[in-house]
mmCIF file of C-alpha atoms in Angstrom:
data_model
loop_
_atom_site.group_PDB
_atom_site.id
_atom_site.type_symbol
_atom_site.label_atom_id
_atom_site.label_comp_id
_atom_site.label_asym_id
_atom_site.label_seq_id
_atom_site.Cartn_x
_atom_site.Cartn_y
_atom_site.Cartn_z
ATOM 1 C CA MET A 18 -20.988 49.812 -68.739
ATOM 2 C CA ALA A 19 -23.711 47.276 -67.855
ATOM 3 C CA ALA A 20 -21.396 45.470 -65.432
ATOM 4 C CA ALA A 21 -20.799 48.697 -63.503
ATOM 5 C CA GLY A 22 -24.561 49.290 -63.325
ATOM 6 C CA GLU A 23 -25.145 45.761 -62.069
ATOM 7 C CA GLN A 24 -22.436 46.202 -59.442
ATOM 8 C CA ARG A 25 -23.991 49.477 -58.253
ATOM 9 C CA GLY A 26 -27.357 47.731 -58.099
ATOM 10 C CA ARG A 27 -25.950 44.894 -55.987
ATOM 11 C CA GLU A 28 -24.228 47.378 -53.677
ATOM 12 C CA TYR A 29 -27.478 49.292 -53.276
ATOM 13 C CA LEU A 30 -29.397 46.129 -52.375
ATOM 14 C CA GLU A 31 -26.722 45.013 -49.912
ATOM 15 C CA ARG A 32 -26.454 48.453 -48.305
ATOM 16 C CA HIS A 33 -30.187 48.445 -47.619
ATOM 17 C CA ARG A 34 -30.196 44.745 -46.629
ATOM 18 C CA ILE A 35 -32.866 43.934 -49.192
ATOM 19 C CA PRO A 36 -31.753 40.302 -49.774
ATOM 20 C CA GLU A 37 -32.055 39.558 -46.026
ATOM 21 C CA LEU A 38 -35.481 41.183 -45.925
ATOM 22 C CA LEU A 39 -36.700 39.168 -48.902
ATOM 23 C CA ARG A 40 -35.327 35.908 -47.465
ATOM 24 C CA SER A 41 -37.053 36.634 -44.151
ATOM 25 C CA LEU A 42 -40.337 37.422 -45.876
ATOM 26 C CA CYS A 43 -40.090 34.207 -47.913
ATOM 27 C CA ALA A 44 -39.332 32.216 -44.763
ATOM 28 C CA LEU A 45 -42.410 33.713 -43.085
ATOM 29 C CA LEU A 46 -44.539 32.801 -46.094
ATOM 30 C CA LEU A 47 -43.272 29.238 -46.110
ATOM 31 C CA TYR A 48 -43.750 28.865 -42.382
ATOM 32 C CA HIS A 49 -47.260 30.381 -42.122
ATOM 33 C CA ARG A 50 -48.536 29.550 -45.645
ATOM 34 C CA PRO A 51 -51.317 32.152 -45.501
ATOM 35 C CA GLU A 52 -54.330 31.902 -47.814
ATOM 36 C CA LYS A 53 -53.693 35.465 -49.001
ATOM 37 C CA PRO A 54 -49.896 35.817 -49.225
ATOM 38 C CA ARG A 55 -49.858 39.402 -50.533
ATOM 39 C CA GLU A 56 -52.087 40.644 -47.722
ATOM 40 C CA PHE A 57 -49.954 38.720 -45.231
ATOM 41 C CA LEU A 58 -46.757 40.342 -46.540
ATOM 42 C CA ILE A 59 -48.338 43.798 -46.400
ATOM 43 C CA GLN A 60 -49.338 43.200 -42.770
ATOM 44 C CA VAL A 61 -45.834 42.017 -41.883
ATOM 45 C CA LEU A 62 -44.246 45.068 -43.523
ATOM 46 C CA GLU A 63 -46.724 47.370 -41.773
ATOM 47 C CA ARG A 64 -45.740 45.777 -38.443
ATOM 48 C CA VAL A 65 -42.063 46.293 -39.292
ATOM 49 C CA MET A 66 -42.702 49.978 -40.008
ATOM 50 C CA ALA A 67 -44.753 50.395 -36.811
ATOM 51 C CA GLY A 68 -42.002 48.671 -34.819
ATOM 52 C CA LYS A 69 -39.382 50.988 -36.276
ATOM 53 C CA ARG A 70 -41.520 53.993 -35.293
ATOM 54 C CA GLY A 71 -41.894 52.584 -31.775
ATOM 55 C CA GLU A 72 -45.637 52.141 -32.241
ATOM 56 C CA GLY A 73 -45.728 48.413 -31.744
ATOM 57 C CA GLU A 74 -43.730 45.277 -31.368
ATOM 58 C CA TYR A 75 -41.238 44.577 -34.125
ATOM 59 C CA PRO A 76 -42.288 41.253 -35.689
ATOM 60 C CA CYS A 77 -40.096 38.324 -34.805
ATOM 61 C CA LEU A 78 -39.537 35.754 -37.497
ATOM 62 C CA MET A 79 -39.043 32.860 -35.153
ATOM 63 C CA ASP A 80 -40.062 32.277 -31.566
ATOM 64 C CA ASP A 81 -38.893 29.404 -29.379
ATOM 65 C CA SER A 82 -41.427 26.887 -30.713
ATOM 66 C CA ASN A 83 -40.603 27.857 -34.322
ATOM 67 C CA LEU A 84 -36.900 27.337 -33.689
ATOM 68 C CA THR A 85 -37.565 23.954 -32.080
ATOM 69 C CA ALA A 86 -39.717 22.894 -35.045
ATOM 70 C CA MET A 87 -37.056 24.042 -37.516
ATOM 71 C CA PHE A 88 -34.355 22.155 -35.620
ATOM 72 C CA GLU A 89 -36.468 18.995 -35.496
ATOM 73 C CA MET A 90 -37.083 19.186 -39.255
ATOM 74 C CA MET A 91 -33.324 19.122 -39.792
ATOM 75 C CA ASP A 92 -32.697 16.454 -37.130
ATOM 76 C CA VAL A 93 -34.932 13.931 -38.887
ATOM 77 C CA VAL A 94 -33.577 10.847 -37.108
ATOM 78 C CA GLY A 95 -33.630 12.454 -33.650
ATOM 79 C CA GLN A 96 -29.902 12.426 -32.971
ATOM 80 C CA GLY A 97 -30.170 15.543 -30.810
ATOM 81 C CA TYR A 98 -27.900 17.584 -33.061
ATOM 82 C CA ILE A 99 -27.532 18.951 -36.567
ATOM 83 C CA THR A 100 -24.417 19.385 -38.663
ATOM 84 C CA ALA A 101 -22.621 22.670 -39.221
ATOM 85 C CA ALA A 102 -23.764 22.568 -42.872
ATOM 86 C CA GLN A 103 -27.403 22.259 -41.779
ATOM 87 C CA TYR A 104 -26.875 25.088 -39.313
ATOM 88 C CA ARG A 105 -25.433 27.370 -42.004
ATOM 89 C CA GLU A 106 -28.349 26.567 -44.321
ATOM 90 C CA ALA A 107 -30.860 27.328 -41.553
ATOM 91 C CA LEU A 108 -29.217 30.717 -40.981
ATOM 92 C CA ARG A 109 -29.363 31.508 -44.693
ATOM 93 C CA THR A 110 -33.023 30.423 -44.829
ATOM 94 C CA LEU A 111 -33.800 32.822 -41.992
ATOM 95 C CA GLY A 112 -31.970 35.607 -43.785
ATOM 96 C CA LEU A 113 -29.201 35.715 -41.212
ATOM 97 C CA SER A 114 -25.557 36.187 -42.005
ATOM 98 C CA THR A 115 -23.144 33.268 -41.882
ATOM 99 C CA GLU A 116 -20.172 35.618 -42.157
ATOM 100 C CA GLY A 117 -17.629 34.904 -39.460
ATOM 101 C CA LEU A 118 -19.371 31.686 -38.429
ATOM 102 C CA GLN A 119 -16.854 29.534 -36.568
ATOM 103 C CA ALA A 120 -18.340 26.069 -37.098
ATOM 104 C CA ASP A 121 -16.203 23.351 -38.638
ATOM 105 C CA ASP A 122 -17.980 20.676 -40.659
ATOM 106 C CA ASP A 123 -17.424 18.045 -37.948
ATOM 107 C CA VAL A 124 -19.107 20.187 -35.238
ATOM 108 C CA HIS A 125 -22.515 19.102 -33.959
ATOM 109 C CA ILE A 126 -25.027 21.830 -33.065
ATOM 110 C CA THR A 127 -27.490 20.933 -30.285
ATOM 111 C CA LEU A 128 -31.010 22.360 -29.969
ATOM 112 C CA ASP A 129 -29.950 24.633 -27.092
ATOM 113 C CA ALA A 130 -26.952 25.943 -29.039
ATOM 114 C CA PHE A 131 -29.158 26.426 -32.116
ATOM 115 C CA LYS A 132 -31.729 28.476 -30.175
ATOM 116 C CA GLU A 133 -29.067 30.560 -28.453
ATOM 117 C CA GLU A 134 -27.176 31.347 -31.636
ATOM 118 C CA VAL A 135 -30.173 32.035 -33.875
#
């Protein structure tokens, strides 16, 4: 009986994309590191709601400079590319799906490709 309840709970969370939302909120917290994290999260969620109502701009997790900084953190030796495994992890960190990702482990992802895909 408990297993069925857990499964329904997981389905509910997935249907409403709660895990992606929580991962995105955590990524924002880690990126901005606000002094008052709860107030910051409330402001972000209020902006999301306003954006959905068409009353403002929907908050974007990452702009161009954020994506460049994230890429450079993964490309620590400055090779000009990251691995497919690093790319998948970056997508998960941002709360984005890796389902259907066509990147073999020997593929190198450049900064331009990273920005375009993310």
